[in-house]
Amino acid sequence: MQLKREGAFRVVCNIRTPLIDSENAEKVGTGIFISKDLRAILVTAAHIANETNDRTYIVFCDSENNSSKKELKSLNESVVWHYHPTADICYMELDVSKNMDLLSNRCLPFENIDLSGKLPSRDTELTCVGFPKGLGANGAKYSPFTFRSFVSSGLVSLIREDTKTESEFFCLENPSVGGYSGGPVFDMGYQTIGTLIANHGDTKLYGIMHGTISDVTGGKIAAVTPIYFLKDIL
């Protein structure tokens, strides 16, 4: 299965959690819908899931590409996140029978997830999808943001920004922005070169965005949780 960048918008959602002590402020992140056999799950970063509460809702696109909202607890009466013990990744099981309209043609097939543990080549263009600062899901029209980058490292041990514990990541040449956290990092399976489109295979999901690493020099790179950690908890 090969997604186009516009098509990738359907498999993601914005996760928004209103702050209890503020009228308008919200914590924002990104999630991706994945299907496996007859199951459907919502995958995001653990640090995004940790912020959710009974007021959390998701924003997704309807058939007219308008923004639609749904309470997180309506996806499953029991909102239970399954966390990886070390990696910044988790998932929530979805009640398919009660959410057929939402989930139909919206989930990335499990076969499109790369669980091999091998990183893409540093010459492979990757696409990150998400909602920086909540943009793209805060109006009538639904318009997730994308940015393209390349792998800049192998697997490296870094300190997680949320738990201050060590985990494995791979890094991208470009920084991320708050709101992309939990969003997918794809090899779309094609690359646009000028007016030509070079196809090289199916769309593959390689990781979930963790966040940006920076220092006092102003240098910034994005840290990505490899998606193969998902198989440890499914």
Tab-separated table of C-alpha atoms in Angstrom:
chain	number	residue	atom	x	y	z
A	1	MET	CA	0.000	0.000	0.000
A	2	GLN	CA	1.386	3.378	-0.987
A	3	LEU	CA	-0.051	6.544	0.542
A	4	LYS	CA	0.271	9.974	-0.973
A	5	ARG	CA	1.002	12.833	1.396
A	6	GLU	CA	-2.592	14.031	1.148
A	7	GLY	CA	-3.767	10.476	1.897
A	8	ALA	CA	-1.557	10.287	4.969
A	9	PHE	CA	-3.742	12.981	6.528
A	10	ARG	CA	-6.551	10.462	7.026
A	11	VAL	CA	-4.537	8.087	9.207
A	12	VAL	CA	-3.520	10.765	11.724
A	13	CYS	CA	-5.441	12.742	14.307
A	14	ASN	CA	-4.739	15.631	16.625
A	15	ILE	CA	-4.935	14.731	20.327
A	16	ARG	CA	-6.023	17.716	22.422
A	17	THR	CA	-6.256	17.858	26.207
A	18	PRO	CA	-7.764	21.002	27.774
A	19	LEU	CA	-5.853	22.156	30.827
A	20	ILE	CA	-8.001	21.930	33.936
A	21	ASP	CA	-6.764	25.255	35.361
A	22	SER	CA	-7.108	27.204	32.100
A	23	GLU	CA	-10.104	28.131	30.002
A	24	ASN	CA	-8.491	28.035	26.570
A	25	ALA	CA	-5.044	26.400	26.823
A	26	GLU	CA	-4.629	22.817	25.627
A	27	LYS	CA	-1.883	20.233	25.459
A	28	VAL	CA	-1.583	19.025	21.865
A	29	GLY	CA	-0.012	16.046	20.117
A	30	THR	CA	-0.489	13.695	17.206
A	31	GLY	CA	-1.655	10.098	16.920
A	32	ILE	CA	-1.912	7.531	14.135
A	33	PHE	CA	-4.608	4.903	13.550
A	34	ILE	CA	-3.286	1.396	12.788
A	35	SER	CA	-5.183	-1.786	11.942
A	36	LYS	CA	-4.022	-5.339	12.666
A	37	ASP	CA	-6.243	-8.275	11.768
A	38	LEU	CA	-9.641	-7.199	13.152
A	39	ARG	CA	-8.167	-4.805	15.690
A	40	ALA	CA	-7.729	-1.051	15.493
A	41	ILE	CA	-5.383	0.919	17.728
A	42	LEU	CA	-4.384	4.530	18.255
A	43	VAL	CA	-0.618	4.939	18.608
A	44	THR	CA	1.096	8.015	20.000
A	45	ALA	CA	4.019	9.074	22.185
A	46	ALA	CA	3.834	8.017	25.808
A	47	HIS	CA	4.367	11.589	26.960
A	48	ILE	CA	1.291	12.675	25.008
A	49	ALA	CA	-0.846	9.863	26.431
A	50	ASN	CA	0.319	10.722	29.957
A	51	GLU	CA	-1.277	14.153	29.605
A	52	THR	CA	-4.721	12.871	28.593
A	53	ASN	CA	-7.722	13.037	30.917
A	54	ASP	CA	-11.507	12.679	30.747
A	55	ARG	CA	-11.718	15.923	28.743
A	56	THR	CA	-9.316	14.819	26.019
A	57	TYR	CA	-10.658	14.719	22.478
A	58	ILE	CA	-9.316	14.013	19.011
A	59	VAL	CA	-9.682	16.050	15.839
A	60	PHE	CA	-9.817	14.218	12.507
A	61	CYS	CA	-11.061	14.837	8.979
A	62	ASP	CA	-14.500	13.974	7.652
A	63	SER	CA	-15.293	13.045	4.036
A	64	GLU	CA	-15.289	16.724	3.045
A	65	ASN	CA	-11.898	17.349	4.676
A	66	ASN	CA	-13.542	19.357	7.429
A	67	SER	CA	-12.452	19.040	11.049
A	68	SER	CA	-14.507	16.690	13.201
A	69	LYS	CA	-14.170	16.100	16.934
A	70	LYS	CA	-14.704	13.046	19.086
A	71	GLU	CA	-14.064	12.494	22.770
A	72	LEU	CA	-11.210	10.089	23.406
A	73	LYS	CA	-13.362	8.059	25.794
A	74	SER	CA	-15.915	7.494	23.007
A	75	LEU	CA	-13.302	5.417	21.139
A	76	ASN	CA	-13.335	2.948	24.004
A	77	GLU	CA	-15.351	3.150	27.208
A	78	SER	CA	-12.198	2.221	29.086
A	79	VAL	CA	-9.386	4.580	28.096
A	80	VAL	CA	-6.377	2.375	28.792
A	81	TRP	CA	-2.962	3.189	27.363
A	82	HIS	CA	-0.469	0.352	26.954
A	83	TYR	CA	3.018	1.758	27.521
A	84	HIS	CA	6.412	0.495	26.471
A	85	PRO	CA	8.643	0.124	29.565
A	86	THR	CA	11.488	2.228	28.143
A	87	ALA	CA	10.490	3.787	24.817
A	88	ASP	CA	8.304	6.860	24.300
A	89	ILE	CA	5.496	4.948	22.595
A	90	CYS	CA	2.112	3.544	23.594
A	91	TYR	CA	-1.218	2.526	22.142
A	92	MET	CA	-4.891	2.445	23.005
A	93	GLU	CA	-7.232	-0.299	21.807
A	94	LEU	CA	-10.270	1.064	19.923
A	95	ASP	CA	-13.800	-0.313	19.978
A	96	VAL	CA	-14.259	-1.113	16.288
A	97	SER	CA	-17.924	-2.087	16.548
A	98	LYS	CA	-18.880	1.326	17.951
A	99	ASN	CA	-16.602	3.380	15.697
A	100	MET	CA	-17.014	1.860	12.241
A	101	ASP	CA	-17.827	5.217	10.640
A	102	LEU	CA	-14.687	6.780	12.066
A	103	LEU	CA	-12.279	3.915	11.422
A	104	SER	CA	-13.403	2.862	7.933
A	105	ASN	CA	-10.552	3.482	5.446
A	106	ARG	CA	-8.678	5.441	8.099
A	107	CYS	CA	-6.195	2.958	9.542
A	108	LEU	CA	-2.679	2.268	8.306
A	109	PRO	CA	-2.397	-1.505	7.728
A	110	PHE	CA	0.000	-3.264	10.077
A	111	GLU	CA	1.879	-4.570	7.022
A	112	ASN	CA	3.017	-0.992	6.332
A	113	ILE	CA	4.919	-0.823	9.619
A	114	ASP	CA	8.615	-1.616	9.449
A	115	LEU	CA	9.364	-3.860	12.416
A	116	SER	CA	12.692	-5.118	11.069
A	117	GLY	CA	14.757	-2.911	13.338
A	118	LYS	CA	16.659	-1.576	10.342
A	119	LEU	CA	16.679	2.150	9.772
A	120	PRO	CA	16.060	3.615	6.327
A	121	SER	CA	19.056	4.732	4.325
A	122	ARG	CA	20.326	8.228	4.981
A	123	ASP	CA	19.507	8.882	1.334
A	124	THR	CA	15.808	8.059	1.849
A	125	GLU	CA	13.493	11.033	2.113
A	126	LEU	CA	11.196	10.781	5.138
A	127	THR	CA	7.925	12.627	5.756
A	128	CYS	CA	6.771	13.685	9.222
A	129	VAL	CA	3.063	14.417	9.745
A	130	GLY	CA	1.587	16.310	12.670
A	131	PHE	CA	0.073	19.433	14.155
A	132	PRO	CA	2.761	21.928	15.231
A	133	LYS	CA	1.378	24.027	18.088
A	134	GLY	CA	-2.000	22.457	17.310
A	135	LEU	CA	-2.179	24.159	13.916
A	136	GLY	CA	-4.135	22.365	11.220
A	137	ALA	CA	-6.805	21.109	13.596
A	138	ASN	CA	-7.924	24.319	15.280
A	139	GLY	CA	-10.276	25.596	12.578
A	140	ALA	CA	-13.052	24.458	10.280
A	141	LYS	CA	-10.700	22.871	7.751
A	142	TYR	CA	-8.459	19.941	8.584
A	143	SER	CA	-4.893	20.431	7.422
A	144	PRO	CA	-2.056	18.548	9.166
A	145	PHE	CA	1.442	19.843	8.512
A	146	THR	CA	4.254	17.856	6.932
A	147	PHE	CA	7.979	18.322	6.738
A	148	ARG	CA	10.551	16.235	4.925
A	149	SER	CA	13.918	15.218	6.303
A	150	PHE	CA	16.604	12.529	6.261
A	151	VAL	CA	18.013	10.213	8.900
A	152	SER	CA	21.120	11.748	10.476
A	153	SER	CA	22.171	8.931	12.833
A	154	GLY	CA	22.012	5.265	13.578
A	155	LEU	CA	20.303	4.054	16.739
A	156	VAL	CA	21.550	6.184	19.624
A	157	SER	CA	20.873	6.149	23.353
A	158	LEU	CA	19.451	9.465	24.526
A	159	ILE	CA	17.735	10.750	27.638
A	160	ARG	CA	13.992	11.057	27.164
A	161	GLU	CA	12.772	14.614	27.584
A	162	ASP	CA	9.753	13.530	29.638
A	163	THR	CA	11.028	10.827	32.031
A	164	LYS	CA	14.742	11.708	31.999
A	165	THR	CA	15.469	8.016	31.449
A	166	GLU	CA	17.543	6.470	28.677
A	167	SER	CA	16.006	5.046	25.520
A	168	GLU	CA	16.923	4.363	21.899
A	169	PHE	CA	16.141	6.839	19.156
A	170	PHE	CA	17.218	7.745	15.683
A	171	CYS	CA	17.641	11.368	14.694
A	172	LEU	CA	16.631	13.514	11.741
A	173	GLU	CA	18.527	16.364	10.155
A	174	ASN	CA	15.727	18.842	10.897
A	175	PRO	CA	14.142	19.811	14.237
A	176	SER	CA	10.562	19.069	15.188
A	177	VAL	CA	8.008	21.463	16.714
A	178	GLY	CA	5.751	20.921	19.713
A	179	GLY	CA	2.546	19.259	18.516
A	180	TYR	CA	4.318	16.862	16.147
A	181	SER	CA	4.998	14.588	19.135
A	182	GLY	CA	3.401	11.178	18.633
A	183	GLY	CA	3.115	11.720	14.898
A	184	PRO	CA	4.298	9.272	12.227
A	185	VAL	CA	7.603	9.387	10.375
A	186	PHE	CA	7.065	7.775	6.974
A	187	ASP	CA	9.000	6.698	3.958
A	188	MET	CA	6.140	7.469	1.592
A	189	GLY	CA	7.461	5.063	-1.053
A	190	TYR	CA	7.976	7.791	-3.610
A	191	GLN	CA	9.984	10.935	-4.061
A	192	THR	CA	9.204	14.035	-6.112
A	193	ILE	CA	12.184	15.218	-8.122
A	194	GLY	CA	11.287	18.351	-10.016
A	195	THR	CA	8.225	17.392	-12.053
A	196	LEU	CA	8.981	13.656	-11.873
A	197	ILE	CA	7.745	11.162	-9.305
A	198	ALA	CA	10.104	8.275	-8.539
A	199	ASN	CA	8.271	5.316	-6.981
A	200	HIS	CA	10.299	2.796	-4.992
A	201	GLY	CA	7.784	0.747	-2.989
A	202	ASP	CA	5.067	0.785	-0.377
A	203	THR	CA	4.689	3.453	2.282
A	204	LYS	CA	6.532	2.409	5.439
A	205	LEU	CA	6.145	3.718	8.969
A	206	TYR	CA	9.562	3.908	10.633
A	207	GLY	CA	8.976	5.880	13.783
A	208	ILE	CA	6.954	8.077	16.122
A	209	MET	CA	8.134	11.610	16.809
A	210	HIS	CA	9.561	12.180	20.287
A	211	GLY	CA	10.705	15.783	20.067
A	212	THR	CA	13.597	18.146	19.500
A	213	ILE	CA	17.070	17.963	20.989
A	214	SER	CA	18.856	21.300	21.261
A	215	ASP	CA	21.744	22.934	23.062
A	216	VAL	CA	23.101	26.369	23.871
A	217	THR	CA	24.699	26.707	20.430
A	218	GLY	CA	21.253	26.826	18.821
A	219	GLY	CA	21.685	23.496	17.069
A	220	LYS	CA	18.533	21.385	16.825
A	221	ILE	CA	17.681	17.875	15.611
A	222	ALA	CA	14.562	15.738	15.884
A	223	ALA	CA	14.579	12.527	17.943
A	224	VAL	CA	12.327	9.704	16.712
A	225	THR	CA	11.220	6.576	18.587
A	226	PRO	CA	11.684	3.568	16.255
A	227	ILE	CA	8.336	1.962	15.502
A	228	TYR	CA	9.658	-1.566	16.083
A	229	PHE	CA	9.243	-0.934	19.830
A	230	LEU	CA	5.506	-1.311	19.207
A	231	LYS	CA	5.832	-5.073	18.716
A	232	ASP	CA	7.046	-5.412	22.328
A	233	ILE	CA	3.676	-4.324	23.706
A	234	LEU	CA	1.149	-5.529	21.127
